[in-house]
Amino acid sequence: MKFTFSLKPENFIIERDDERCIRCGACVQQCAYNAHYYLEEKDKVLGINHNCVGDGRCVAICPTNAIRIKQAENPYRPNYNWTKERMMDLYEQAENGTVLLVGMGAPTPHPVYWDKIVLNASQVTNPSIDPLREPMEVKTFLGSKPDKIEVVFDKNHKPEIKTRITPQLELEVPIMFAAMSFGAISLNACKSLAKAASEMGTFWNTGEGGLHKDLYKYGKNTIVQVASGRFGVHVDYLKAGAAVEIKIGQGAKPGIGGHLPGEKVNHEISVTRAMPEGSDAISPAPHHDIYSIEDLRQLIYSIKEATDYEKPVFVKISAVHNVAAIASGIVRAGADAVVIDGIRGGTGAAPKIIRDNVGIPIELAIAVVDERLRKEGIRNHASLIAAGGFRNSADVIKAIALGADAVYIGTAALMTLGCHVCGMCYKGICNWGIATQRDDLTKRLNPEIGAERAKNLLKGWKHEIQEMLGAMGINSIGSLRGNRLNLRAVDIHEPYLSILGIKPAGA
Amino acid sequence: MNSITIDALNLYYRELNFKIKEAVRKEGIKKVIIKNARGQRFIGTGLKEKDVEIIIESGVPGNDLAMFMDGPTVKVFGNAQDGVGNTMNNGKVFIHGDAGDVICYGMRNGKIFIKGNVGYRVGIHMKEYKDMIPSIVVGGKAGDFFGEYMAGGIGVVLGLNNDDKPIVGRYCATGMHGGVIYIRTEKIPTYLGKEVKIFELNESDKEKLKSLIEEFCQEFKEYKAEDILKSRFIKLIPVSKRPYGRLYSPGNHFPLPEENYFSNKKIDIEKKYY
Ligand code: SF4
Ligand code: SF4
């Protein structure tokens, strides 16, 4: 039985300036959501508002700038409790009885503390530094640091470090590309990020999708992920990367597994993941060999054994209520870095209800984890990497001042490739050739251009970070790490002030 | 054949595994015999040398035996613990005794033969791709969740020991979406995963089963392949490669306007806009 009695309001209105439109057909051909069509008898190009997802592809490509996309008004009676979105969701579920899927990070109005934290600058009492003319170090090493360093002198009084330093990742800029699997995103998107990372001296992450044969050459700048589905995981894969990341959780979907729908599993993906074409790629919610911190230690050390102790092993979790205690356990389990993904972290597909309601903001998580590890005297045993909705270099530098060593950017990285955060990634027909495996769509993303643009973003952010450091009178990012005195809060109140461990502005 | 014997008594797992790797990689040893294993983890983990044999003559190896292993053969003359063949890529493992939980999790290829019983969640999320078909043969009985999430490969449970326990525990094959399970039984296991259906074996099943059981009996000599193959087996295969396809919302669909209203002018704009 199929019946519909719900109003199905559109989200966007497509406006076209008919005077300008030259009937080139670009919008018609390019919109995978079929939001434009050509009406031959009237020689007009028309829009289907209902189909528009607002990803801006047509606006960007229209040669005469004829298209405007506007937000559609709420056709329902305004109601604070029953917003348009809630009503639409409910009607959809009444029809299908399904779990609602979404892509990208939570758009919910959970407070973004970054916007309420301000940075310090030097005035009179200490000089600021000009990064254009003076050295300014932003190089960062990720990995476990020894408690002390023993130096011995040989006969000729030459010093030599006796302490064995465990493997480290060397980052020219403390920003890496977050885990996004080949599967969730296209090979061209992976290539863009891999190339950008290797040219900028930072790292990209395979996500749980194995490593495509074309990407092995970026191995030196690759972090390979091991998640519960163990797709594409074998010794050569573990050894191909510079570090191995065990994924326990993801900010957008804490506590639940992954699920790449069968229709996305095409030939290349099936080869890379070593699974049949067209079969669902299901990652179980937990790793079934990890039911405790002791088990996690076992997986960490099995990877270290398999890679002959040559690669740092990261553990990624989503920021949840007991994140500080969990992070402490992870460090004690032997991880070289803890990755924490906050509630605003992105995804290719997740149940909406989980994405929007589970987890805690990354700002609070960084603060409590750094604090806890310091108090326990184990902060040096592992690096802390933060992720989840970083939008600009100020967010990054604030995260570092709160206690992170480096950050992962996912959504921001995809935006350099054209993503307009439409949130339709789970449909697999991304107009920008990113979250799709359809050949006609993926070829729209040129990996050379993509890499250039992703590189530009990192360059820009690096310069900005240097400027902000210089303004604070600091000449090395290491001196800012966990230096919360350089942060002040505007309009943040207790208890969050003490959780963040920063003073209110003016104090 | 060049071989060495390592006495594992009082050796920490890292030292033991380091010795094994050194012997195999540096000295080209083909046969490593380990005496007095005392629960050392990760034996054989990540080894790639195809013609190497690791024999655990006495004692019990620890968890994650042969994890990520990619070629060698491991034999244990006794029991093994949890995680045997975890994410294993290739090679063979023979256990002349019982093994613990989560055996061959996410295994990609190779074969595991266990003479005795196994614990919970064995064979879960095994994969398969073209001629990479992993298999596990359990001579005894299996605990709950055998073959859970199985995405490929072959799981066989023989139940050759005569205790009165069920041959597989509850929730066998839950979430299974690929591969096949053969169980030597007349009875339908309780709480079978609802993603599978029970079938009779066809000729190709019988052939696959025969070659696995023959290999099993070659190692565990007290059993005769003909005897085992005379018994009745059931076969479990998933009904769908996409067990949860309908759980999630299809979201918006993007209908085309009436066909005659639509003219898809083909233009080559890729060149202009990447
Ligand atoms: S892309 Fe612009 S000019 Fe071309 S058909 Fe569409 S609206 Fe008209
Ligand atoms: S990756 Fe594509 S589908 Fe996903 S939000 Fe960005 S533009 Fe939309």
GROMACS .gro file of C-alpha atoms and ligand atoms in nm, chain A residues 16-17 20-28 36 45 58 61-67, ligand 1:
model
   29
   16ARG     CA    1   1.671   3.141  -1.333
   17ASP     CA    2   1.715   3.466  -1.517
   20ARG     CA    3   2.061   3.551  -1.931
   21CYS     CA    4   2.009   3.180  -1.989
   22ILE     CA    5   2.161   3.078  -2.321
   23ARG     CA    6   2.015   2.723  -2.310
   24CYS     CA    7   2.358   2.570  -2.299
   25GLY     CA    8   2.224   2.274  -2.102
   26ALA     CA    9   2.515   2.262  -1.859
   27CYS     CA   10   2.293   2.266  -1.552
   28VAL     CA   11   2.068   1.997  -1.701
   36HIS     CA   12   1.704   2.113  -1.412
   45VAL     CA   13   1.527   2.554  -1.908
   58CYS     CA   14   2.472   2.459  -1.125
   61ILE     CA   15   2.907   2.614  -1.370
   62CYS     CA   16   2.639   2.831  -1.533
   63PRO     CA   17   2.839   3.029  -1.789
   64THR     CA   18   2.607   3.328  -1.776
   65ASN     CA   19   2.551   3.335  -1.404
   66ALA     CA   20   2.179   3.291  -1.461
   67ILE     CA   21   2.093   3.071  -1.163
  782SF4     S1   22   2.378   2.650  -1.710
  782SF4    FE1   23   2.294   2.858  -1.703
  782SF4     S2   24   2.293   2.923  -1.917
  782SF4    FE2   25   2.320   2.703  -1.922
  782SF4     S3   26   2.112   2.621  -1.939
  782SF4    FE3   27   2.155   2.627  -1.720
  782SF4     S4   28   2.078   2.827  -1.654
  782SF4    FE4   29   2.091   2.834  -1.878
   0.00000   0.00000   0.00000
